[in-house]
Amino acid sequence: MKLSRLWLNDFRTYTNLELPLVDGLTAIVGPNGSGKTNLIEAMGLLAMLKSFRGAPTESLIRKGADRAVVRAEGERDGRPVLIELELSQGRTRAQVNRQRLARSRDLLGALRVTVFAPDDLALVKDGPAVRREFLDDLVVSLQPSADLVCSDFDRVVRQRNALLKNVPMRNGRPALDDTTSATLDVWDQQFAALGEQVLELRYEVLADLVPLVGESYVQLAGRSAEVIANYRASWGNGSLAAALDHERLNDLRRKTSTVGPHRDEISVYLNGFASRTEASQGEQRTLALALRLAGHRLVSERIGEPPLLLLDDVFSELDETRSRALLDSLVSGQTIITTASELPPGTVPDQMLRHTGAELRLDSAASRPARSMFAQE
Ligand SMILES: Nc1ncnc2c1ncn2[C@@H]1O[C@H](COP(=O)(O)OP(=O)(O)O)[C@@H](O)[C@H]1O
Ligand SMILES: [Mg+2]
């Protein structure tokens, strides 16, 4: 889906914004704190139903307001589409073409995005949770129905953990009565079935992704490199059901589920070195970009259309060579770039917007053709 217009009501810093978008490259330039990332976040929200920066829903609603609306108009397969999310305390409602969807997750798949952000270094440097989330986001982007499997699994983990916490200890042993034991059996069955499905989904995407990460790295770094990724299940080999059974006493003692896809690691090796602990900062940064770029390519290939590309202030972290290499490697499509400084030399956006915090203004001198005006209150 390509976007032609975005409306924000009471979303973060925006009381009321209507923003026309062009197909091609839009650049948004403005000082820190002017609301550039908020715009990227709103577009990301329509695609992923969550903040790409991990913010809770409540913080997306403008301070003092009790609900926020994010709406976008666009085109898919030659037909106009209007998508909308309304956020209020504890509830998210979605609409397509003014029809309320039964569940907000039914909106997944309408719009796809790839977000690059300065925080992406965490993909390589931080613990396994960020890499699992990266992979799961790709799974959902490729197959929106998989979101249900992932969220059902998360729910079962929470419920199993809640049960484990409630089992009392007597003389250093968990005192498990028959009813609780039977309930735990039920959770374990669901945990194992859903967990194996999550594992399968991740395996499949990772297998297709890794070769693209290698290619992307070479392109960005401008020299040969070998990238390998290992998916390491937290329970080793064998079935998850058997592992849960084996770990039951341990889980009861520790009052948490110690095995399952929520504990798995994805280890990435660059030229034989563990990227998280052994690669240089520059290599880690390039690898993080390569992971995102590879994800973007995978979705573009499989879906047959590149996701909306959102580059949030990434050039401040990159030298000119890598900035240029990144821009050159991206599949052409609709792209939004935000920056607090200047764009990489030679970049001429189709639409250049100057953000002052109070106002978003079209800079027609820096845009390709003249575009219509737009307003923000
Ligand atoms: N819920 C909210 N209501 C009002 N303002 C908010 C809200 N959440 C964040 N902000 C404000 O948004 C600003 C940051 O916007 P951001 O898009 O991150 O700026 P930047 O242009 O640097 O990317 C901050 O000044 C912050 O106070
Ligand atoms: Mg920002």
mmCIF file with all atom_site columns, C-alpha atoms and ligand atoms in Angstrom, residues 36-37 53 312-313, ligand 2:
data_model
loop_
_atom_site.group_PDB
_atom_site.id
_atom_site.type_symbol
_atom_site.label_atom_id
_atom_site.label_alt_id
_atom_site.label_comp_id
_atom_site.label_asym_id
_atom_site.label_entity_id
_atom_site.label_seq_id
_atom_site.pdbx_PDB_ins_code
_atom_site.Cartn_x
_atom_site.Cartn_y
_atom_site.Cartn_z
_atom_site.occupancy
_atom_site.B_iso_or_equiv
_atom_site.pdbx_formal_charge
_atom_site.auth_seq_id
_atom_site.auth_comp_id
_atom_site.auth_asym_id
_atom_site.auth_atom_id
_atom_site.pdbx_PDB_model_num
ATOM   1 C  CA . LYS A 1 36  ? 9.811  13.987 13.476 1.00 0.00 ? 36  LYS A CA 1
ATOM   2 C  CA . THR A 1 37  ? 10.019 10.586 15.145 1.00 0.00 ? 37  THR A CA 1
ATOM   3 C  CA . ARG A 1 53  ? 10.209 2.486  19.821 1.00 0.00 ? 53  ARG A CA 1
ATOM   4 C  CA . ASP A 1 312 ? 14.359 7.944  11.270 1.00 0.00 ? 312 ASP A CA 1
ATOM   5 C  CA . ASP A 1 313 ? 17.396 10.127 11.811 1.00 0.00 ? 313 ASP A CA 1
HETATM 6 MG MG . MG  B 2 .   ? 13.703 11.706 16.577 1.00 0.00 ? 2   MG  B MG 1
#
